[in-house]
Coordinates of C-alpha atoms (C1' of nucleotides) in Angstrom, one line a residue:
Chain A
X999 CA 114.5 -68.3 72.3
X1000 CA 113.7 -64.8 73.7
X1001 CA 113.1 -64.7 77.6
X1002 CA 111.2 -61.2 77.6
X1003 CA 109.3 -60.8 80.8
X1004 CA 107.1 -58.0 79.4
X1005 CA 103.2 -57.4 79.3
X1006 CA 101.3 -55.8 77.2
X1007 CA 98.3 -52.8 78.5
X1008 CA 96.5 -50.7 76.7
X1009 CA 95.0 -47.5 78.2
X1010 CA 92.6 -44.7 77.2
X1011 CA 92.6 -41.2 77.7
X1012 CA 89.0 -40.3 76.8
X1013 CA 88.3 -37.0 76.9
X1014 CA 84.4 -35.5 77.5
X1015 CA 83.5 -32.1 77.1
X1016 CA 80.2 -29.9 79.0
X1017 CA 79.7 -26.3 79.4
X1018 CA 82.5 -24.8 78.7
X1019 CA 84.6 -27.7 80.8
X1020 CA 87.0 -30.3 79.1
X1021 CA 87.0 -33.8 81.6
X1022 CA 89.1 -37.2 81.2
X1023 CA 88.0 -39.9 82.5
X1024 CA 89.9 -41.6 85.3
X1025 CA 88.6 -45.0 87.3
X1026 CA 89.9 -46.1 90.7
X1027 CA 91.9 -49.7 91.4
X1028 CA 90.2 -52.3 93.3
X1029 CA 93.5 -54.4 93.1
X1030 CA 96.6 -54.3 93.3
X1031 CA 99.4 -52.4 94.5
X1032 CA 97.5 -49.0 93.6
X1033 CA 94.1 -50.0 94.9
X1034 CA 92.0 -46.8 95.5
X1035 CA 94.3 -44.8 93.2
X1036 CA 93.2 -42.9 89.9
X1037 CA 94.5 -44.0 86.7
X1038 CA 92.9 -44.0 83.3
X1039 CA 90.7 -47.0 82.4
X1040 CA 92.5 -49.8 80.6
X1041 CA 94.4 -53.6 81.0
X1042 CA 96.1 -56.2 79.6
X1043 CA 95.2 -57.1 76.6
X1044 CA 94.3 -60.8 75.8
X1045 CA 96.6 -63.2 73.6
X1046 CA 93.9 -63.0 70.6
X1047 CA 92.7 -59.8 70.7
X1048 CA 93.7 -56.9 68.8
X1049 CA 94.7 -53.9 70.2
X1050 CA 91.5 -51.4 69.1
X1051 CA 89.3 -54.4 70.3
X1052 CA 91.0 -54.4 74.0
X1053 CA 90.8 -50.3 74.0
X1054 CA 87.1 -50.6 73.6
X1055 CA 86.5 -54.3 75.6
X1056 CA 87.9 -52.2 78.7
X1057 CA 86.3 -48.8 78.2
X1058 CA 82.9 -51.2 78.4
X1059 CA 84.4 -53.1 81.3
X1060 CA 85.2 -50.5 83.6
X1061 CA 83.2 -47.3 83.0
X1062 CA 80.3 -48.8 80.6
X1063 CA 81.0 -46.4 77.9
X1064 CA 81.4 -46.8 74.0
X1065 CA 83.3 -43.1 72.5
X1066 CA 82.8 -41.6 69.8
X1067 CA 86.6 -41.3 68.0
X1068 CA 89.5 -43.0 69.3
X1069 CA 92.9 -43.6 67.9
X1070 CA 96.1 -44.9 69.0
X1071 CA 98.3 -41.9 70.8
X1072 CA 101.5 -43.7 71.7
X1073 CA 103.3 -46.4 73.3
X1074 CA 104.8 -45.9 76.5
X1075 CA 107.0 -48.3 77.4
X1076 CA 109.7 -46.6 80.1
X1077 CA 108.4 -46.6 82.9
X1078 CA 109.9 -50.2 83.7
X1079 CA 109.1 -50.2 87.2
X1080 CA 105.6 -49.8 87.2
X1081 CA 105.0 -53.4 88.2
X1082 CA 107.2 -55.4 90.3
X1083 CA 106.3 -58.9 88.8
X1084 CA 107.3 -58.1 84.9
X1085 CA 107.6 -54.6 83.1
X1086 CA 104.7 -53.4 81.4
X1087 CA 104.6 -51.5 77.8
X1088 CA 101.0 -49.7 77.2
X1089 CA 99.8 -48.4 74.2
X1090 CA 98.0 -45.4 75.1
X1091 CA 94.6 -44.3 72.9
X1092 CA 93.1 -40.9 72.0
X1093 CA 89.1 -40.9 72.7
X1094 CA 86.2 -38.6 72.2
X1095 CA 82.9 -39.1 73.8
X1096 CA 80.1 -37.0 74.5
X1097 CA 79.4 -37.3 78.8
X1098 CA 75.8 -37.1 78.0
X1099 CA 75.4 -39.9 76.6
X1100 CA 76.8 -42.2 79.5
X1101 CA 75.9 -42.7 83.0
X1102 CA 79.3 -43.7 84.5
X1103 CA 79.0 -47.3 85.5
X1104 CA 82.4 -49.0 87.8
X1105 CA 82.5 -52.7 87.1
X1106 CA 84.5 -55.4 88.0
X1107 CA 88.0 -54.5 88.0
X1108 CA 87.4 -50.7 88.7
X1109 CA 85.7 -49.2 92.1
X1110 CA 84.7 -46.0 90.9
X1111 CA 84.8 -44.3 87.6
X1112 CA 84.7 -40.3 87.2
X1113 CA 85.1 -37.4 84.9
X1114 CA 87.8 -35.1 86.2
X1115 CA 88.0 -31.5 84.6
X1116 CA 91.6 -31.5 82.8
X1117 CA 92.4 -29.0 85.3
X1118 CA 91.6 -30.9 88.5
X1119 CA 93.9 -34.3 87.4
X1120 CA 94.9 -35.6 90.6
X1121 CA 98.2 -37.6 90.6
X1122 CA 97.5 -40.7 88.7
X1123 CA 98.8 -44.3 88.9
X1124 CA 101.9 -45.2 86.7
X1125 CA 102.9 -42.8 84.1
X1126 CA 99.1 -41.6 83.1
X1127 CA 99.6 -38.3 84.0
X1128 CA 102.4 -38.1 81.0
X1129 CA 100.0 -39.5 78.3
X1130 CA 97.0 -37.2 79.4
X1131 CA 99.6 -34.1 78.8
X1132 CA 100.2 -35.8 75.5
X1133 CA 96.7 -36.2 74.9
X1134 CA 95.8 -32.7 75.8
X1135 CA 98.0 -31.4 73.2
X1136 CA 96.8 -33.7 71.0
X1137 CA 93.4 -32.7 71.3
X1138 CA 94.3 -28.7 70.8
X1139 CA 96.4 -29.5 67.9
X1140 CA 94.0 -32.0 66.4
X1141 CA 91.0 -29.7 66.8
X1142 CA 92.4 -27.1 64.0
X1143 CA 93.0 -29.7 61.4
X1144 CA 90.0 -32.5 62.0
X1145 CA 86.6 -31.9 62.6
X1146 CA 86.7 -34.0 65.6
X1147 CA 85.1 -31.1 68.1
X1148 CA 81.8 -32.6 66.9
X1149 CA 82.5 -35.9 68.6
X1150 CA 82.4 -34.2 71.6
X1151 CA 78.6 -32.4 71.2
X1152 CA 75.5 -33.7 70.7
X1153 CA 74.5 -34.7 67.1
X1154 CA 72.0 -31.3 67.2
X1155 CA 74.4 -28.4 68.9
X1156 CA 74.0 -24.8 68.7
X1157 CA 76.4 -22.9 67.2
X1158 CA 77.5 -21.1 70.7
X1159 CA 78.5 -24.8 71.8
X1160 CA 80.7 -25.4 69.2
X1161 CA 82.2 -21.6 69.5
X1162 CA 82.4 -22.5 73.2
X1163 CA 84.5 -25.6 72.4
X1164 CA 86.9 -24.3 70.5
X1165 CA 87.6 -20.9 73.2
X1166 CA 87.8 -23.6 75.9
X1167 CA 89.8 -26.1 74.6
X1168 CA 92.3 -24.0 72.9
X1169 CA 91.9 -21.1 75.6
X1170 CA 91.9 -18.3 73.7
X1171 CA 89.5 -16.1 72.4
X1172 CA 87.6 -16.1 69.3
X1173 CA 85.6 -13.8 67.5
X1174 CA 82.0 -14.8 66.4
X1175 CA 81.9 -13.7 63.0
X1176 CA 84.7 -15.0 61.7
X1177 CA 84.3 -18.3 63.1
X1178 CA 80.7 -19.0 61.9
X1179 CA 81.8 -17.6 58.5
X1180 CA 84.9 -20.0 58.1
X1181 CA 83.0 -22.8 59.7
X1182 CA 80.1 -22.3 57.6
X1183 CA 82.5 -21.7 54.1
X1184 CA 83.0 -25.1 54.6
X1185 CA 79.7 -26.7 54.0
X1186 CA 80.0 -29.5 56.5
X1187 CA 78.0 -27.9 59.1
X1188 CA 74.6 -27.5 58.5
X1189 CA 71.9 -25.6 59.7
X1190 CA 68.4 -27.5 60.7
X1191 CA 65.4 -25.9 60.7
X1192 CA 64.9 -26.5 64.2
X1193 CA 65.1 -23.7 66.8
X1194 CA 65.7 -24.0 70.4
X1195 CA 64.7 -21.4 73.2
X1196 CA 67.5 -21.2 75.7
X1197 CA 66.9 -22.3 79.4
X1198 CA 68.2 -18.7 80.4
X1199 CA 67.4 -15.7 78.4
X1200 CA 68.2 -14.6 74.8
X1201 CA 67.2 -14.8 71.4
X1202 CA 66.4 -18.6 70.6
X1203 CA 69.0 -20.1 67.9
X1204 CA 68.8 -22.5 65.4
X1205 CA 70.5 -26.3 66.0
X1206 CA 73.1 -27.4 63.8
X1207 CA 74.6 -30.8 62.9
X1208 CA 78.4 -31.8 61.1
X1209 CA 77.9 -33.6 57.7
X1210 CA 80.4 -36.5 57.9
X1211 CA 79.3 -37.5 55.1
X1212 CA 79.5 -34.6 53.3
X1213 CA 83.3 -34.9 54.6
X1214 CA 84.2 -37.6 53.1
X1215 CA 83.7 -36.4 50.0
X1216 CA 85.2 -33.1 50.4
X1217 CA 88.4 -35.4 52.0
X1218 CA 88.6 -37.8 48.6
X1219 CA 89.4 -33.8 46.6
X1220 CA 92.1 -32.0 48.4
X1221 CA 89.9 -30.4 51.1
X1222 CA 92.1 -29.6 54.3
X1223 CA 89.6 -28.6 57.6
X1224 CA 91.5 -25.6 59.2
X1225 CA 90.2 -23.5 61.8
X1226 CA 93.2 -21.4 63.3
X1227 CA 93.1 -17.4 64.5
X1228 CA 94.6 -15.2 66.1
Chain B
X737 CA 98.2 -64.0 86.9
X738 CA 98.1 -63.0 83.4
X739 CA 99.1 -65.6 81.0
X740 CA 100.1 -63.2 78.3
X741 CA 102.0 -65.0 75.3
X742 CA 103.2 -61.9 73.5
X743 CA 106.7 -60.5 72.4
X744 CA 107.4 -57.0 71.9
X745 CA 109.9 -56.0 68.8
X746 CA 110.8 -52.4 67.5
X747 CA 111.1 -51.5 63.8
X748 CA 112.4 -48.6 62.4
X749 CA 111.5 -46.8 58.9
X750 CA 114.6 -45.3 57.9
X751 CA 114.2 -42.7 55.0
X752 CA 117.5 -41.1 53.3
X753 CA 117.7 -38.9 50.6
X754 CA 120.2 -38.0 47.8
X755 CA 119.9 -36.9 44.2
X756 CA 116.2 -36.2 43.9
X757 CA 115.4 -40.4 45.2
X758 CA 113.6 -40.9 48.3
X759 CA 114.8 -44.4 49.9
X760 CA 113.9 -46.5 52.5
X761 CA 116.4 -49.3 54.3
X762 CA 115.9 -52.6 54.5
X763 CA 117.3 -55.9 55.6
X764 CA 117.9 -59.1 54.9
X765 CA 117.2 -61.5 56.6
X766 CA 119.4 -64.3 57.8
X767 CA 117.4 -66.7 60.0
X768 CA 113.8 -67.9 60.6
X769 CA 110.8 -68.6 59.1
X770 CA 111.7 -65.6 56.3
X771 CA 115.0 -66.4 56.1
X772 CA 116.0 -64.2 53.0
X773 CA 113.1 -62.3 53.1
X774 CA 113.5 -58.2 53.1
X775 CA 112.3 -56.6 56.2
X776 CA 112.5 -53.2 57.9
X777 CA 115.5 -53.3 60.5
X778 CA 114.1 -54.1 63.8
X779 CA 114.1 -56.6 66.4
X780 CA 113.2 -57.7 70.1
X781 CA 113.8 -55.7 72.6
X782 CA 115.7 -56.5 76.1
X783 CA 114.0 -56.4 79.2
X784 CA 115.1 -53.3 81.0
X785 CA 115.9 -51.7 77.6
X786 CA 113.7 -48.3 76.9
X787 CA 112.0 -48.7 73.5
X788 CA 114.2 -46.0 71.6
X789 CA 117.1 -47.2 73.1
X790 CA 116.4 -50.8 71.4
X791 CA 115.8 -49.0 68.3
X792 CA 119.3 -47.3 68.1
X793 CA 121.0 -51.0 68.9
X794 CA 119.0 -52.6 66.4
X795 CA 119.9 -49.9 63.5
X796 CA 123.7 -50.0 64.8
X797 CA 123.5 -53.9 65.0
X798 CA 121.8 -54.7 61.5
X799 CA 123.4 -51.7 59.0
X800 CA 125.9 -49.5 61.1
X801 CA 124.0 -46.8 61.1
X802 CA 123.3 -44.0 63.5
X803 CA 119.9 -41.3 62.8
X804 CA 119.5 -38.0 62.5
X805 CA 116.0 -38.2 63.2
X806 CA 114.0 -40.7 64.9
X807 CA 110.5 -40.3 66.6
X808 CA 107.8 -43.2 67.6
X809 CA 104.9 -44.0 64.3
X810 CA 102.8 -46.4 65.9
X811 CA 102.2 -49.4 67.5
X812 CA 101.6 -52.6 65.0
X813 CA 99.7 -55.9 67.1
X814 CA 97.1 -57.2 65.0
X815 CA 98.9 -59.0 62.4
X816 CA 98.5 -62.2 65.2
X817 CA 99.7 -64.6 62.9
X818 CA 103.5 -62.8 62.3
X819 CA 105.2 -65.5 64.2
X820 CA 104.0 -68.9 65.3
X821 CA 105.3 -69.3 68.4
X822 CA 103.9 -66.2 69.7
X823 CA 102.4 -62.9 69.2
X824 CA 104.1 -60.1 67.8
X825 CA 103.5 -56.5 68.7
X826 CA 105.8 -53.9 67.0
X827 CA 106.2 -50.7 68.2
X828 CA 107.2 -48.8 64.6
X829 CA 110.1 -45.9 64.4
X830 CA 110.0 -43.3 61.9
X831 CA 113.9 -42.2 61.3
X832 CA 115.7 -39.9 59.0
X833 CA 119.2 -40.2 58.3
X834 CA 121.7 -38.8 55.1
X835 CA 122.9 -42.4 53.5
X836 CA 126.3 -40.3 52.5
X837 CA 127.5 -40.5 56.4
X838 CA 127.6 -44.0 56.2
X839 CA 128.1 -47.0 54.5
X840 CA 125.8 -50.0 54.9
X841 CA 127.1 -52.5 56.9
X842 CA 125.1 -55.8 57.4
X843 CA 126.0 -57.5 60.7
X844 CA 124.8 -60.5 63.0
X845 CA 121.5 -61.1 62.7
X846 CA 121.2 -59.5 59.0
X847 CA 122.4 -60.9 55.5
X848 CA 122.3 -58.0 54.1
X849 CA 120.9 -54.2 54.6
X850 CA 120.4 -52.1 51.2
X851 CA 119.0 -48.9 50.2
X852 CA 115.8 -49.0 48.2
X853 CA 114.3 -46.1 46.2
X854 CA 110.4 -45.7 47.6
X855 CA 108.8 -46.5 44.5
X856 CA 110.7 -50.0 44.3
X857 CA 110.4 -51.6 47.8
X858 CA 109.7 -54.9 47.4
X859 CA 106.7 -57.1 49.2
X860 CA 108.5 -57.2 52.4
X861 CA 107.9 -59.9 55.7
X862 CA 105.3 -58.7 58.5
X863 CA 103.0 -56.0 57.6
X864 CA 106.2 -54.1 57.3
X865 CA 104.8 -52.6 54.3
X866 CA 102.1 -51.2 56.0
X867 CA 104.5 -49.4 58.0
X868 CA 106.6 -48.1 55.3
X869 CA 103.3 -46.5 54.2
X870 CA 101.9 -44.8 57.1
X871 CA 106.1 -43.8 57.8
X872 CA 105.9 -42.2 54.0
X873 CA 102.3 -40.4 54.6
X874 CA 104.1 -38.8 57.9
X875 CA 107.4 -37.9 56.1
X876 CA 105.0 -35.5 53.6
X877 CA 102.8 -34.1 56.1
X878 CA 105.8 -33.6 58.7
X879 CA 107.8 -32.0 56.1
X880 CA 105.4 -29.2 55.6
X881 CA 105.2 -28.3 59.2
X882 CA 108.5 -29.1 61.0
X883 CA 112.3 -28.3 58.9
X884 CA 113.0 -32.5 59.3
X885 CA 114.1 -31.9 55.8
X886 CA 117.7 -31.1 57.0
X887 CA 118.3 -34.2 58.7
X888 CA 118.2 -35.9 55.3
X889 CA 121.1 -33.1 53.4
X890 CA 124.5 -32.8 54.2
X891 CA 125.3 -29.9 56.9
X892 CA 126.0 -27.4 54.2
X893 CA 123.4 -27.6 50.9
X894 CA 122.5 -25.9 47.9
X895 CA 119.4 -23.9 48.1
X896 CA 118.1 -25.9 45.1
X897 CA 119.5 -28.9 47.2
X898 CA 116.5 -28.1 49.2
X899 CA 114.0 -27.0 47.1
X900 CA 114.2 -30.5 45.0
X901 CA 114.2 -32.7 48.2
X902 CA 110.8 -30.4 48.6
X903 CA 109.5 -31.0 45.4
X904 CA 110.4 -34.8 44.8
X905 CA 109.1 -35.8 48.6
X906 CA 106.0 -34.2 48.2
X907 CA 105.6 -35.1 44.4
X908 CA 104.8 -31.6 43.2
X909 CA 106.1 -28.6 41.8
X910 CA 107.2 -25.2 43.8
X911 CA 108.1 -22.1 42.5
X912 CA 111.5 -21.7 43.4
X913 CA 111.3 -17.8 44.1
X914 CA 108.7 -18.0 46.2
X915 CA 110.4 -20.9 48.5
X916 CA 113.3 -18.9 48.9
X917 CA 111.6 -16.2 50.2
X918 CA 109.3 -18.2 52.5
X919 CA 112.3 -19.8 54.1
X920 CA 114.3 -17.2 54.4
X921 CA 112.1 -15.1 56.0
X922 CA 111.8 -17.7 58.7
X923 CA 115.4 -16.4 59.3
X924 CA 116.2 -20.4 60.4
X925 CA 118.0 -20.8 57.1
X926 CA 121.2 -19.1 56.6
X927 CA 123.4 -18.5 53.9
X928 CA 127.4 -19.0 54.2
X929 CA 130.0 -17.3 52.4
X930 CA 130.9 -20.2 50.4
X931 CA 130.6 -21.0 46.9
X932 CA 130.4 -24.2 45.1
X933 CA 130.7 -24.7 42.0
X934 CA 128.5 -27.1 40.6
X935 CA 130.3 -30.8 38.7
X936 CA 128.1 -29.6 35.6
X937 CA 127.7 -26.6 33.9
X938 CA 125.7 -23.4 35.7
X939 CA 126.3 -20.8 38.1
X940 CA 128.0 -21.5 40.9
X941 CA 125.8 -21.2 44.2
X942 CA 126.2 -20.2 47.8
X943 CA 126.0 -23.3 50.6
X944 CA 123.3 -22.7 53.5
X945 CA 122.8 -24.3 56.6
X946 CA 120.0 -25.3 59.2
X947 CA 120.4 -23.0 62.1
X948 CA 118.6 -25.3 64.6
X949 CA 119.7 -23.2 67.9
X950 CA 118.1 -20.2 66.1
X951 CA 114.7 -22.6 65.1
X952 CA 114.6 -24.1 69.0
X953 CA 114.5 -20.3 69.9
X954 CA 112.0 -19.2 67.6
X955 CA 109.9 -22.4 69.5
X956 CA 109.8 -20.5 72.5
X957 CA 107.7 -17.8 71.1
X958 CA 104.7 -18.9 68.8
X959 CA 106.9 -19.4 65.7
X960 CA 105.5 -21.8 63.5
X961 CA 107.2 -23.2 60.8
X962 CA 104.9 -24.2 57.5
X963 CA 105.9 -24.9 54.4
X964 CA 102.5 -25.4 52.1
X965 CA 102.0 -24.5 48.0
X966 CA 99.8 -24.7 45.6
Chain C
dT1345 C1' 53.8 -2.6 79.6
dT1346 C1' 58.0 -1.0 79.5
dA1347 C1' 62.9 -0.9 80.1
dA1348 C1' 67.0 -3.5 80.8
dC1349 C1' 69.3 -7.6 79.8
dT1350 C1' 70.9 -11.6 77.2
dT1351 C1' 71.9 -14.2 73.3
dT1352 C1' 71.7 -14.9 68.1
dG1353 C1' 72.7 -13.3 63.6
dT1354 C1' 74.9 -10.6 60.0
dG1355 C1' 78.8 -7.2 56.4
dT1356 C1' 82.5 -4.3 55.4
dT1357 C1' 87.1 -2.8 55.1
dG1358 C1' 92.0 -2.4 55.6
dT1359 C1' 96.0 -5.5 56.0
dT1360 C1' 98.5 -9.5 55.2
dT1361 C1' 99.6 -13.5 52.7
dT1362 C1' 99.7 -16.1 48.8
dA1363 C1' 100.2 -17.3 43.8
dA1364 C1' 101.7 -16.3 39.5
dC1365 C1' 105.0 -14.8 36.7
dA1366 C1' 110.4 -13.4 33.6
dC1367 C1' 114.8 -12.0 33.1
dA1368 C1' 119.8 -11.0 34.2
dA1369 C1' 124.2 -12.9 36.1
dA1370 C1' 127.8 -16.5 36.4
dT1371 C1' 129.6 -20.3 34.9
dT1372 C1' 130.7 -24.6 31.6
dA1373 C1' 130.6 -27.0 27.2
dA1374 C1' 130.7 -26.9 22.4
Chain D
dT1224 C1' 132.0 -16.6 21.1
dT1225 C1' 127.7 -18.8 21.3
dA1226 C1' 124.6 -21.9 23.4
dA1227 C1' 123.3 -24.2 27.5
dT1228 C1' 122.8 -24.6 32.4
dT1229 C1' 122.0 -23.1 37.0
dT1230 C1' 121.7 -19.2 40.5
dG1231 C1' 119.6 -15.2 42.0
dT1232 C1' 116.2 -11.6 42.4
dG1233 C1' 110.8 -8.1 42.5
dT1234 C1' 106.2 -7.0 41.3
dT1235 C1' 101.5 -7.4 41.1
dA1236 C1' 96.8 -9.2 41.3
dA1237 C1' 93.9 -12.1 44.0
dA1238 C1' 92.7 -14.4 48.2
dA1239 C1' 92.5 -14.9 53.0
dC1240 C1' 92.5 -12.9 57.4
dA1241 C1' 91.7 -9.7 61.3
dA1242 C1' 89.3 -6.3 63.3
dC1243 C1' 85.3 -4.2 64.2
dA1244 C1' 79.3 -2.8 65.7
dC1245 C1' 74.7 -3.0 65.6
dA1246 C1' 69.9 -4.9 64.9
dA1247 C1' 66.7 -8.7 66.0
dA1248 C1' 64.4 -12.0 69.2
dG1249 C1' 63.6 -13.4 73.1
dT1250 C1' 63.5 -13.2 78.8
dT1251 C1' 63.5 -10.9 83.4
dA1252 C1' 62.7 -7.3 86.5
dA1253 C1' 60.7 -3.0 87.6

DNA sequence: TTAACTTTGTGTTGTTTTAACACAAATTAA
DNA sequence: TTAATTTGTGTTAAAACAACACAAAGTTAA
């Protein structure tokens, strides 16, 4: 018989994204050794319950959300001491969701629950400040090959939002026309008729939306999504 | 207290390489409800052992082997019903080693260990399968953007050596000229002053090597290594 | 009402990269 | 010595990329 004293977490980095600021989500302990610390929102997960199912049961639980993209990052599983009782392994998730779309909502286990900008992480609980640096470059590395930027705008976005993403994610600077025209030789983004008259000055633009289905087709040829400059 | 009735195992995918065959290791194995049944090596781990560390005993353990490469896939928990004492959650290794540096060596817990060629693995236990699959889809896309391919040749290789392990991984075909001039002009590949001549017929070539020092430089400025044809 | 400001929208051109392509040189086998 | 095999090498047309500026539509302030 195998005596393994080892449980098995799951957390979430989720990543949100508004005016030109990228934020990760971050809940306080009520409990616990690290009560009124920061970590990222997660838990064990339950004998019958599959790992995807737990990510999204505790993203509910403690900060009332539902993203829009998540995917398994990595299992970290080294930092033995981060319980006294029994060691604990997590298997760490990617997640996208648009901020606007929640109100942040602490339940039961979690005190408080907040969107930090990536640059303003305080020092988190356990090893979560490791797996957000993963994340992070994850994110910048996933955004030039997957479409996934779109998970973090509204379903109508200008196309100075998504331009805005992509400077202030990767951090760099990127010019206009190319991007529209790369973006746009793609056929996944599409231009409504709908036309929206900025809160500050400026010529009013039109609202835009990402075909997913349109997509998935292009994905079943040999379609590769690349957005990469200088 | 969490009543938690889950075991955590590793599993490694170990590809090797030789003579224009892709192949993938496997085990026997010798106790248990599969008793004789193929699996990917693997096993559960100890309780203040890291999670690569486990790996590497399990590979020594069941086929004598040490990697060249080895890196985390993913994290398997969902097939529930993989053991029936208890649940199973198997964090997956993706390895690369040249089978020519050793010699398969079945030990304790394994029957046997064997080579088999990618096309021909057989229904194996677990959802080991699944793994092999997601392990093969990230040996093709790795391949074209970091030089893993080394870790599966000999030290010193053929440029064709190289240029067939390309073409048979990925399953297409490349014009040898201009691979040789994309990756020599990465400057990472170097050319010795020895000749071989080949067993068969044909000009003799000149042996090359990987010059990782060189490649881990090159990572310091904004090298990046890419590898993509028509 | 006019001028200044802000934001959207659009094309061209030189440079670089990629894809396509063929033949000579060195060796072995017949 | 001829045929077969494998290594080694350059050019060119086409495509992709990077760099660049100005007009149009609206708002704000004078």
């Amino acid at each position: 018989m195998i005596d393994q004293n080892i449980k098995i977490a799951v957390d979430a980095i989720v990543f949100g994204y508004e005016k030109g600021t990228l934020y990760v989500l971050a809940v306080q302990q009520r409990f616990g050794k690290l009560a009124d610390r920061w970590v990222l929102p997660g838990g064990f997960i339950l004998n019958d319950e599959p790992l995807l199912m737990a990510v999204e049961r505790e993203l509910k639980e403690e900060a009332g959300i539902t993203v829009n993209y998540l995917e398994q990052l990595g299992t970290f599983g080294d930092d033995i001491n981060r319980d006294e009782r029994f060691r604990v392994i997590s298997v760490a998730y990617f997640a996208l969701v648009n901020p606007k779309n929640f109100v942040l909502k602490a339940d039961t286990d979690a005190k408080d629950a907040k969107w930090f900008p990536i640059t303003e992480i305080p020092q988190l609980g356990y090893d979560h400040n490791a797996m957000v640096n993963l994340a992070h470059q994850r994110l910048k590395s996933k955004l030039t090959y997957q479409p996934i930027g779109f998970d973090l705008l509204d379903q109508e976005f200008l196309f100075s939002d998504l331009e805005n993403l992509y400077c202030s994610i990767l951090e760099r600077d990127i010019d206009r026309r190319n991007f529209r025209k790369k973006i746009l030789s793609f056929g996944i983004v599409i231009e409504t008729d709908k036309v929206v008259k900025m809160g500050a000055s400026g010529r009013p633009g039109k609202l835009f939306t990402f075909d997913k289905t349109k997509y998935n087709q292009l994905l079943k040829g040999n379609f590769q999504f690349d957005i990469s400059f200088a």
